[in-house]
PDB file of C-alpha atoms and ligand atoms in Angstrom:
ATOM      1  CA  UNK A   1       5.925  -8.809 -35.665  1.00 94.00           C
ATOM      2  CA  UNK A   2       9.185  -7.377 -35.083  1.00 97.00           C
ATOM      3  CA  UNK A   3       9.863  -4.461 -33.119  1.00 98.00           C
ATOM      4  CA  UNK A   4      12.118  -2.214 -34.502  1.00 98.00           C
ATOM      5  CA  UNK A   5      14.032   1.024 -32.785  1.00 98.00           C
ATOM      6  CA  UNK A   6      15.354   3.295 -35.443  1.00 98.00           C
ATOM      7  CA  UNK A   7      17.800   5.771 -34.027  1.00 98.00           C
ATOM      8  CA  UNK A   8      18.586   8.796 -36.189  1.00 98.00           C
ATOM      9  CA  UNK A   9      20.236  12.342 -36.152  1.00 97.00           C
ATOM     10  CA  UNK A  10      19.605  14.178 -39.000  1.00 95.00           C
ATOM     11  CA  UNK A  11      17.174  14.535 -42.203  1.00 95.00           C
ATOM     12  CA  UNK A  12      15.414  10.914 -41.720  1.00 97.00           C
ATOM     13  CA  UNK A  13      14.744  10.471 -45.197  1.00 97.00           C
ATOM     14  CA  UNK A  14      16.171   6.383 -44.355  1.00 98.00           C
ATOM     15  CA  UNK A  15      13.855   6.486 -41.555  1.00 98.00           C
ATOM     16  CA  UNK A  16      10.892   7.813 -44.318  1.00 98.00           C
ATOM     17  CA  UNK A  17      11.688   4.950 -46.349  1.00 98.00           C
ATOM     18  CA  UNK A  18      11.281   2.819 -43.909  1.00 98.00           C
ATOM     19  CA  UNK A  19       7.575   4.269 -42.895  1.00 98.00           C
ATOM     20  CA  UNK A  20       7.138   3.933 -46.649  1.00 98.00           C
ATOM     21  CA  UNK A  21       8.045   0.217 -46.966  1.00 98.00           C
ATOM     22  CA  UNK A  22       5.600  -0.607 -43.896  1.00 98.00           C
ATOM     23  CA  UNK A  23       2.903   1.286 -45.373  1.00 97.00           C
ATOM     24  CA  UNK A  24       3.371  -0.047 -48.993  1.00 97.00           C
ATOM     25  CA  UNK A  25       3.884  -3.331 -47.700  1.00 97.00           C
ATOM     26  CA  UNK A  26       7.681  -4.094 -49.438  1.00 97.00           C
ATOM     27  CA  UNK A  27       7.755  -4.398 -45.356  1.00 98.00           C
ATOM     28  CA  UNK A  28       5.705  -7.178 -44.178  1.00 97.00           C
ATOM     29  CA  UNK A  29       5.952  -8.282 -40.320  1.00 97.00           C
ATOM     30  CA  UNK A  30       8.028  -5.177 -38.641  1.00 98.00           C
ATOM     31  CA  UNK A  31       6.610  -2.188 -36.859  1.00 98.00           C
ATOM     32  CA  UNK A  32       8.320   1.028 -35.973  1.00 98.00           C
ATOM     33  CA  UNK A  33       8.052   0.844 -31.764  1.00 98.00           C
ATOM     34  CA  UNK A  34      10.430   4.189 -31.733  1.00 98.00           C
ATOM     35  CA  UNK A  35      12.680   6.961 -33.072  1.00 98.00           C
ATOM     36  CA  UNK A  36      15.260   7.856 -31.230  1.00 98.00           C
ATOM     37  CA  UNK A  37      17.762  11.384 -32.030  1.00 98.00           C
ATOM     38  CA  UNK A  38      20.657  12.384 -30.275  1.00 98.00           C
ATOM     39  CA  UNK A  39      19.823  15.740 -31.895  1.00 97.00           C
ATOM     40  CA  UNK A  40      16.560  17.974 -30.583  1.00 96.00           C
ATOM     41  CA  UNK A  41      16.459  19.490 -34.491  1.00 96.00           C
ATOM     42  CA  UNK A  42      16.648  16.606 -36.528  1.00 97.00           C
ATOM     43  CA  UNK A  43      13.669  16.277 -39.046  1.00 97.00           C
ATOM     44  CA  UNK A  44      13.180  12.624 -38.580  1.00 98.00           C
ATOM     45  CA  UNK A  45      11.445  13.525 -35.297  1.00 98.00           C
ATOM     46  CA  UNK A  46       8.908  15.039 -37.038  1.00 97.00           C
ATOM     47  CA  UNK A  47       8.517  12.187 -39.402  1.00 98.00           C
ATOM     48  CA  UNK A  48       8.147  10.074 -36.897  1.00 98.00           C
ATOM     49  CA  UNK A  49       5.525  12.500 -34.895  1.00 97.00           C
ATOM     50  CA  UNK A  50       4.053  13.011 -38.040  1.00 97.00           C
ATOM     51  CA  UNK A  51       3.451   8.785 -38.583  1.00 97.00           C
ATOM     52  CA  UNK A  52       2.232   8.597 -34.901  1.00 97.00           C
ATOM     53  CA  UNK A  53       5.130   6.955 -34.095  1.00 98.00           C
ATOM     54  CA  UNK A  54       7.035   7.035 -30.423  1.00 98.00           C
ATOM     55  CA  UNK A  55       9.712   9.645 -31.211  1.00 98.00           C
ATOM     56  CA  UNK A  56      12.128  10.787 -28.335  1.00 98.00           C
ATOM     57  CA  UNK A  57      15.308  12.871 -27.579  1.00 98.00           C
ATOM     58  CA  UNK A  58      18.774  11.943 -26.110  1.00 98.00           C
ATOM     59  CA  UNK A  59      21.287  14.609 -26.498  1.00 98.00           C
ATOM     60  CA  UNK A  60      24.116  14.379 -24.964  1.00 97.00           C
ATOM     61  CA  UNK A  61      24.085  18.163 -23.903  1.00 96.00           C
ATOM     62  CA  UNK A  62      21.586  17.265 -21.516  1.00 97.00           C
ATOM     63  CA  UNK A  63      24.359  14.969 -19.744  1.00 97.00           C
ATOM     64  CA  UNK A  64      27.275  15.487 -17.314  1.00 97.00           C
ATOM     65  CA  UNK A  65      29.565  13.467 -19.629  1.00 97.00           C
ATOM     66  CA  UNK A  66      29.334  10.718 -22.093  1.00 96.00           C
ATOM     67  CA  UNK A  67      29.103   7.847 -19.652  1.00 97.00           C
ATOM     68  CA  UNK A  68      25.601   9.575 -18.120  1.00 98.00           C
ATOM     69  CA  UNK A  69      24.107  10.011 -21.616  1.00 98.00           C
ATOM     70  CA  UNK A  70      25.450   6.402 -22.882  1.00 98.00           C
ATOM     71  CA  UNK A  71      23.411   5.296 -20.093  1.00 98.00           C
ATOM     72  CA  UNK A  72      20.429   6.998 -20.950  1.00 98.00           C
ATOM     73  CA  UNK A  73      20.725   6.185 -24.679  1.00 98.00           C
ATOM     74  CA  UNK A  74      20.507   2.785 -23.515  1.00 98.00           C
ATOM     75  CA  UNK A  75      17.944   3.591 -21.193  1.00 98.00           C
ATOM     76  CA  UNK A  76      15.315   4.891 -23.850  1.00 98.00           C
ATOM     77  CA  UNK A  77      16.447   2.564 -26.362  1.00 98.00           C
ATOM     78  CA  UNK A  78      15.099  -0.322 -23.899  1.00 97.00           C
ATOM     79  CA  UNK A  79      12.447   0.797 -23.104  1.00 98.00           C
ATOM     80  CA  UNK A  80      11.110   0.441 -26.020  1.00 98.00           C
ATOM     81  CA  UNK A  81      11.421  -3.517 -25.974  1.00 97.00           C
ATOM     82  CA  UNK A  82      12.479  -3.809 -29.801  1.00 97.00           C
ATOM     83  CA  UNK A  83      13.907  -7.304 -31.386  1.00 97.00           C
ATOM     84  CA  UNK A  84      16.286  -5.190 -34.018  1.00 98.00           C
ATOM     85  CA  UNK A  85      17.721  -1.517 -33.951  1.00 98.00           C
ATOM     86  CA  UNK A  86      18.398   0.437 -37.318  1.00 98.00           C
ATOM     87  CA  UNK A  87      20.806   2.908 -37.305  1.00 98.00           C
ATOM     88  CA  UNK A  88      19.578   5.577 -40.190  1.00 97.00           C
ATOM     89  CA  UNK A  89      22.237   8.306 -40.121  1.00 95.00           C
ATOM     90  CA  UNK A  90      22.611   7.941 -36.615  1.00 96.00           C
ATOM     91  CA  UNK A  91      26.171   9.778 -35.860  1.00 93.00           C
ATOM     92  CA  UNK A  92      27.097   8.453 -31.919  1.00 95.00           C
ATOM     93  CA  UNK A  93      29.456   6.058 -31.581  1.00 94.00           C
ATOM     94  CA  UNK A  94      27.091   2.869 -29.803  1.00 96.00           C
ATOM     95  CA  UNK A  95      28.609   2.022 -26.562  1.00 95.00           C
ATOM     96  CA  UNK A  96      30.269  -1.300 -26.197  1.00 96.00           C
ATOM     97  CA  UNK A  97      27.557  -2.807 -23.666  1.00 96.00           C
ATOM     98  CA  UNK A  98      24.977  -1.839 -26.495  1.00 97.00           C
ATOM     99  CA  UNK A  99      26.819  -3.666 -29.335  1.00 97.00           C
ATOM    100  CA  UNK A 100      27.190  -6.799 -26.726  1.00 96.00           C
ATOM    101  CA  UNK A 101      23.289  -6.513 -25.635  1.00 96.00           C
ATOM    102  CA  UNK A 102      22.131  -6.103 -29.562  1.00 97.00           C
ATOM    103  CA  UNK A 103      24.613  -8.487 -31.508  1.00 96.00           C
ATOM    104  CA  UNK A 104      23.225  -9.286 -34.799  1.00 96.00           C
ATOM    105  CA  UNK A 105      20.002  -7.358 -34.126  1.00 97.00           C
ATOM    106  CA  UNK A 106      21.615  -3.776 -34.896  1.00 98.00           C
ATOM    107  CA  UNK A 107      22.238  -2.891 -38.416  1.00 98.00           C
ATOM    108  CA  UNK A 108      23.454   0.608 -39.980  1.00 98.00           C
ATOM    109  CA  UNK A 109      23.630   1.945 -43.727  1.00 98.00           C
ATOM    110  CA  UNK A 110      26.706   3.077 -45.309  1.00 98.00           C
ATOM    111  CA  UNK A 111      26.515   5.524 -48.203  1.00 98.00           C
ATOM    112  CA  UNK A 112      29.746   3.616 -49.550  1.00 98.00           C
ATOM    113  CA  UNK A 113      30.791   0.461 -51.080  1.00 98.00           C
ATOM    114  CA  UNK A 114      32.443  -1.107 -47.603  1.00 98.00           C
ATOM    115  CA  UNK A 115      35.131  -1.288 -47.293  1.00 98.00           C
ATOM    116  CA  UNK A 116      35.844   1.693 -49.187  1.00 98.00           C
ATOM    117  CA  UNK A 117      35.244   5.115 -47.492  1.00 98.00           C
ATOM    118  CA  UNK A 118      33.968   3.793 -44.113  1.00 97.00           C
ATOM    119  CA  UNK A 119      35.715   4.226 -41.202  1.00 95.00           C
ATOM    120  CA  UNK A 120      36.405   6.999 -38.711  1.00 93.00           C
ATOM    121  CA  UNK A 121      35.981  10.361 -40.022  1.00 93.00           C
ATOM    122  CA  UNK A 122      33.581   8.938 -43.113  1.00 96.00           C
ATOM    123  CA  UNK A 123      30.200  10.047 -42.813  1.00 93.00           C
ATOM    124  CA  UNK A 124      27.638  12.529 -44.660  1.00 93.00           C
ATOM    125  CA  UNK A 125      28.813  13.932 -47.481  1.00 96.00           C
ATOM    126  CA  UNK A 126      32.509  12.949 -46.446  1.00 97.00           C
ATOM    127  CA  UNK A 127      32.023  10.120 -48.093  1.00 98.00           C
ATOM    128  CA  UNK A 128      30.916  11.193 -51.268  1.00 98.00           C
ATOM    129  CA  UNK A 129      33.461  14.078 -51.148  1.00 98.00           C
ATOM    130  CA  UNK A 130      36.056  11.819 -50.730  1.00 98.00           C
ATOM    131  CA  UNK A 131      34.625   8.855 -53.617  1.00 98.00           C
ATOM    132  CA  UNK A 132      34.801  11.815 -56.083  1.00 98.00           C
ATOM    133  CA  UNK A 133      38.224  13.272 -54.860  1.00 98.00           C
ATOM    134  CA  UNK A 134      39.599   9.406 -55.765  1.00 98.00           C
ATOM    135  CA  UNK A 135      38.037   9.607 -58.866  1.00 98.00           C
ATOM    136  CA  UNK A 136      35.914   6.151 -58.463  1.00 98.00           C
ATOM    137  CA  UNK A 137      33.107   5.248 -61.264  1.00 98.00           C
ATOM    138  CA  UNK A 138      31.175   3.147 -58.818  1.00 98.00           C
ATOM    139  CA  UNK A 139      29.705   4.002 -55.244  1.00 98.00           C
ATOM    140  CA  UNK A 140      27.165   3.012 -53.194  1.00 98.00           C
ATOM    141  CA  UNK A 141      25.381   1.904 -50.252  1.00 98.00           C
ATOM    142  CA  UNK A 142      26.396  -0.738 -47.379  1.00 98.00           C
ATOM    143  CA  UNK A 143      23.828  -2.506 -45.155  1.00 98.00           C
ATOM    144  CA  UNK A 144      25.767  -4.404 -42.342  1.00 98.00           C
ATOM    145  CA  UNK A 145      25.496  -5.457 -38.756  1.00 98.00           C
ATOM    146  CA  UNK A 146      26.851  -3.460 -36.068  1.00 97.00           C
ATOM    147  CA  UNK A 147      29.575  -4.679 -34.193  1.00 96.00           C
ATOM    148  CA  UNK A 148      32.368  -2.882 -32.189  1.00 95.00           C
ATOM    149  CA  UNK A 149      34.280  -1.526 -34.739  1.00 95.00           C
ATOM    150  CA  UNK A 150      33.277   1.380 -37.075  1.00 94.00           C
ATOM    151  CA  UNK A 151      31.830   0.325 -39.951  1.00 95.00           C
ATOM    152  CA  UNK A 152      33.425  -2.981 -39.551  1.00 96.00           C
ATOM    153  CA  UNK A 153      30.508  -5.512 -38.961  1.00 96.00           C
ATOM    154  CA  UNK A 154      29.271  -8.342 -40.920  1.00 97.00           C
ATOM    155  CA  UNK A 155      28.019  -7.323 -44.382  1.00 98.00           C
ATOM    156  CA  UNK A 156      24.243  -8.055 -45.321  1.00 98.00           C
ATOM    157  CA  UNK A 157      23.119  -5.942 -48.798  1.00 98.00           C
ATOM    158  CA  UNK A 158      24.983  -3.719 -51.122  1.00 98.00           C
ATOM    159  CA  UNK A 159      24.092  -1.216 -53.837  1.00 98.00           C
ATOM    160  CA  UNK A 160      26.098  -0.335 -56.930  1.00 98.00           C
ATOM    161  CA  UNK A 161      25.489   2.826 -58.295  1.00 98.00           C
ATOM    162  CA  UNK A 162      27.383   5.028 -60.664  1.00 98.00           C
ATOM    163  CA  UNK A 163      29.147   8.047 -60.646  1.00 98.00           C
ATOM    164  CA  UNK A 164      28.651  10.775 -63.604  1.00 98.00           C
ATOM    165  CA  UNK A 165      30.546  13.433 -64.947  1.00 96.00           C
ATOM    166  CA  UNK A 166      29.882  16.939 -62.892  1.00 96.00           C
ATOM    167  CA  UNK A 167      28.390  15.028 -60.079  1.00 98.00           C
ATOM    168  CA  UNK A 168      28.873  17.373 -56.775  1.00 98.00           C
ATOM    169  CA  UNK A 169      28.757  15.821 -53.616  1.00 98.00           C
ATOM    170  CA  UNK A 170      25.308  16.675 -52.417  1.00 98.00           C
ATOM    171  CA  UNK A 171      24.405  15.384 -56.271  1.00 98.00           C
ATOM    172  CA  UNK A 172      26.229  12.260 -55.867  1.00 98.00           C
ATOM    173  CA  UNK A 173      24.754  11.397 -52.246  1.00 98.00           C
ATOM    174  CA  UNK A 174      21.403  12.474 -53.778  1.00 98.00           C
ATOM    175  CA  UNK A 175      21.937   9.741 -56.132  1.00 98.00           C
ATOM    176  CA  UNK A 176      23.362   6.939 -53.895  1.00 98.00           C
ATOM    177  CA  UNK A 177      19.921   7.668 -51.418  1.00 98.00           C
ATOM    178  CA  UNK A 178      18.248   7.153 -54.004  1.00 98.00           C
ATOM    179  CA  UNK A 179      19.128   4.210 -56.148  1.00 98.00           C
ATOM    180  CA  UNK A 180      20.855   2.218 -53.034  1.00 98.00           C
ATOM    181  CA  UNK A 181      19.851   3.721 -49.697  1.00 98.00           C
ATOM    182  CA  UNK A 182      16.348   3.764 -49.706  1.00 98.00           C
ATOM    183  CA  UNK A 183      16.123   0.328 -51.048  1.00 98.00           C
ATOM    184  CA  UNK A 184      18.215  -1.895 -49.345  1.00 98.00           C
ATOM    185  CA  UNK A 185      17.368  -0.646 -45.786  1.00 98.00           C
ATOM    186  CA  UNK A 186      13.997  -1.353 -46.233  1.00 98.00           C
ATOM    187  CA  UNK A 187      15.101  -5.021 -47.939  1.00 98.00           C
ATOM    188  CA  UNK A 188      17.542  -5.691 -45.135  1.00 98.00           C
ATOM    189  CA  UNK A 189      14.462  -4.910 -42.338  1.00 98.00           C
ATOM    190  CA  UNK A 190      12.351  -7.006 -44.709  1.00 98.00           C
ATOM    191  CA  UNK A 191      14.693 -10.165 -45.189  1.00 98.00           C
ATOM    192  CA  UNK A 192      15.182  -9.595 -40.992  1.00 97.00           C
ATOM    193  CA  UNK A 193      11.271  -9.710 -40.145  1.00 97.00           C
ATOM    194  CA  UNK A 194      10.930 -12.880 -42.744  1.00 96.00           C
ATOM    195  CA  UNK A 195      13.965 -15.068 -41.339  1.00 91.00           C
ATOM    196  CA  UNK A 196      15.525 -14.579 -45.255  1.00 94.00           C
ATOM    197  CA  UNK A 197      18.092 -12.810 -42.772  1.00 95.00           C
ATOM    198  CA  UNK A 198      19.718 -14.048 -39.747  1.00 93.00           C
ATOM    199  CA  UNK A 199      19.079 -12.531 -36.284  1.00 94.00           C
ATOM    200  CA  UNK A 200      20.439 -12.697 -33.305  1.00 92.00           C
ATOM    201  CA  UNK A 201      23.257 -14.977 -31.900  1.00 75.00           C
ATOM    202  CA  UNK A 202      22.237 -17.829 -33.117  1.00 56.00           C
ATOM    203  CA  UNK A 203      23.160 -18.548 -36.932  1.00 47.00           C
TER     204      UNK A 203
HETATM  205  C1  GRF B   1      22.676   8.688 -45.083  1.00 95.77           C
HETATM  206  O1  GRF B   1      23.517   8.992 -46.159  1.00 95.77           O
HETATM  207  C2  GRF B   1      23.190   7.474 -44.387  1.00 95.77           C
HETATM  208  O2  GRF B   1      23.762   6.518 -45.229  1.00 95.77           O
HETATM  209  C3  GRF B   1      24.242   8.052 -43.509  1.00 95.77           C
HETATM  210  O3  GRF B   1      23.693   9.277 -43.069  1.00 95.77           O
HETATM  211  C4  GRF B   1      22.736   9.746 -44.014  1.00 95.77           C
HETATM  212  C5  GRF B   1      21.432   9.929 -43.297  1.00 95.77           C
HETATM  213  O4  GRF B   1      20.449  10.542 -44.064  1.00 95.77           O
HETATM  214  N1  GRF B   1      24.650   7.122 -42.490  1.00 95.77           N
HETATM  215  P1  GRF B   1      18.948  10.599 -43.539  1.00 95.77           P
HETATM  216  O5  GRF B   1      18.942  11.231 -42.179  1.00 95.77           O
HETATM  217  O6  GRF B   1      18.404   9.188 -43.507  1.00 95.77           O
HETATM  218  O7  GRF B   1      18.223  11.449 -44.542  1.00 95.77           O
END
């Protein structure tokens, strides 16, 4: 079984797909050991309470400074003993010892085709505002491995999907959760609990 640690800060609807893929069985082998948010409101705790899943808090308001709440990031993360961390919207920077501790067991989805729109400053609806300011006819999702960088590790899955006329933003990411997001997390976590995919330091 492998013991996943999803870490989130926002809607969860990644984090739903992934409750949705255990429960329907597209993934086989994995278990949800915790949800961690950086952010007291975020509706994926209540997902995850909802589920009767380990859910728990880390904001960094509650620290002195960002080394204290690094720390207990790290902290709650392991406690929760997991073999593989998915980041599903989860907007903190990870700290360098985390990357190092977690190397090829930490992945994070991309609502762009990497490497375009990804980097610093890319995230939420950025991205799609900025895939429809360039006028692209293709977007999509990015699955990779977390390394130090930002957006920068190791590519595992993508997901084409098109852009239409009139598409807003919030229409656009609508579409890209839906035809890419929600289906190659759950793959990646899938291909990761199987050995189709690679873990750890050893290749
Ligand atoms: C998704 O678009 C994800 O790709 C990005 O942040 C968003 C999170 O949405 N990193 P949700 O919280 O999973 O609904």
């Amino acid at each position: 079984m492998l013991k996943i640690c999803v870490l989130v800060s926002g809607g969860g609807t990644n984090l739903q797909a992934i409750i949705d893929g255990i429960s329907n069985k597209t993934i086989t082998n994995a278990e949800i050991v915790g949800v961690i948010s950086n952010n007291r409101n975020a509706f994926a705790l209540e997902r995850a309470k909802k589920h009767g899943i380990f859910s728990v808090c880390v904001s960094p308001k509650d620290y002195e400074n960002r080394e204290l709440f690094y720390q207990a990031l790290m902290k709650a993360v392991d406690e929760r003993e997991p073999d593989f961390i998915v980041l599903a919207g989860f907007l903190v920077a990870i700290p360098a010892p985390m990357v190092e501790k977690y190397r090829r067991r930490m992945i994070n989805i991309h609502p762009s085709l990497i490497p375009s729109f990804c980097g610093t400053g890319y995230y939420g609806l950025k991205v799609h505002e900025a895939a429809l300011a360039r006028g692209v006819k293709v977007t999509g999702a990015t699955v990779h491995f977390v390394d130090e960088g930002t957006d920068t590790g190791e590519i595992i899955l993508q997901k084409a999907v098109e852009v239409q006329q009139g598409d807003t933003p919030e229409v656009l990411q609508r579409r890209v959760m839906e035809e890419a997001e929600w289906k190659i997390l759950p793959q990646a976590i899938e291909m990761a609990a199987n050995g189709t995919l690679k873990i750890g330091e050893e290749r």
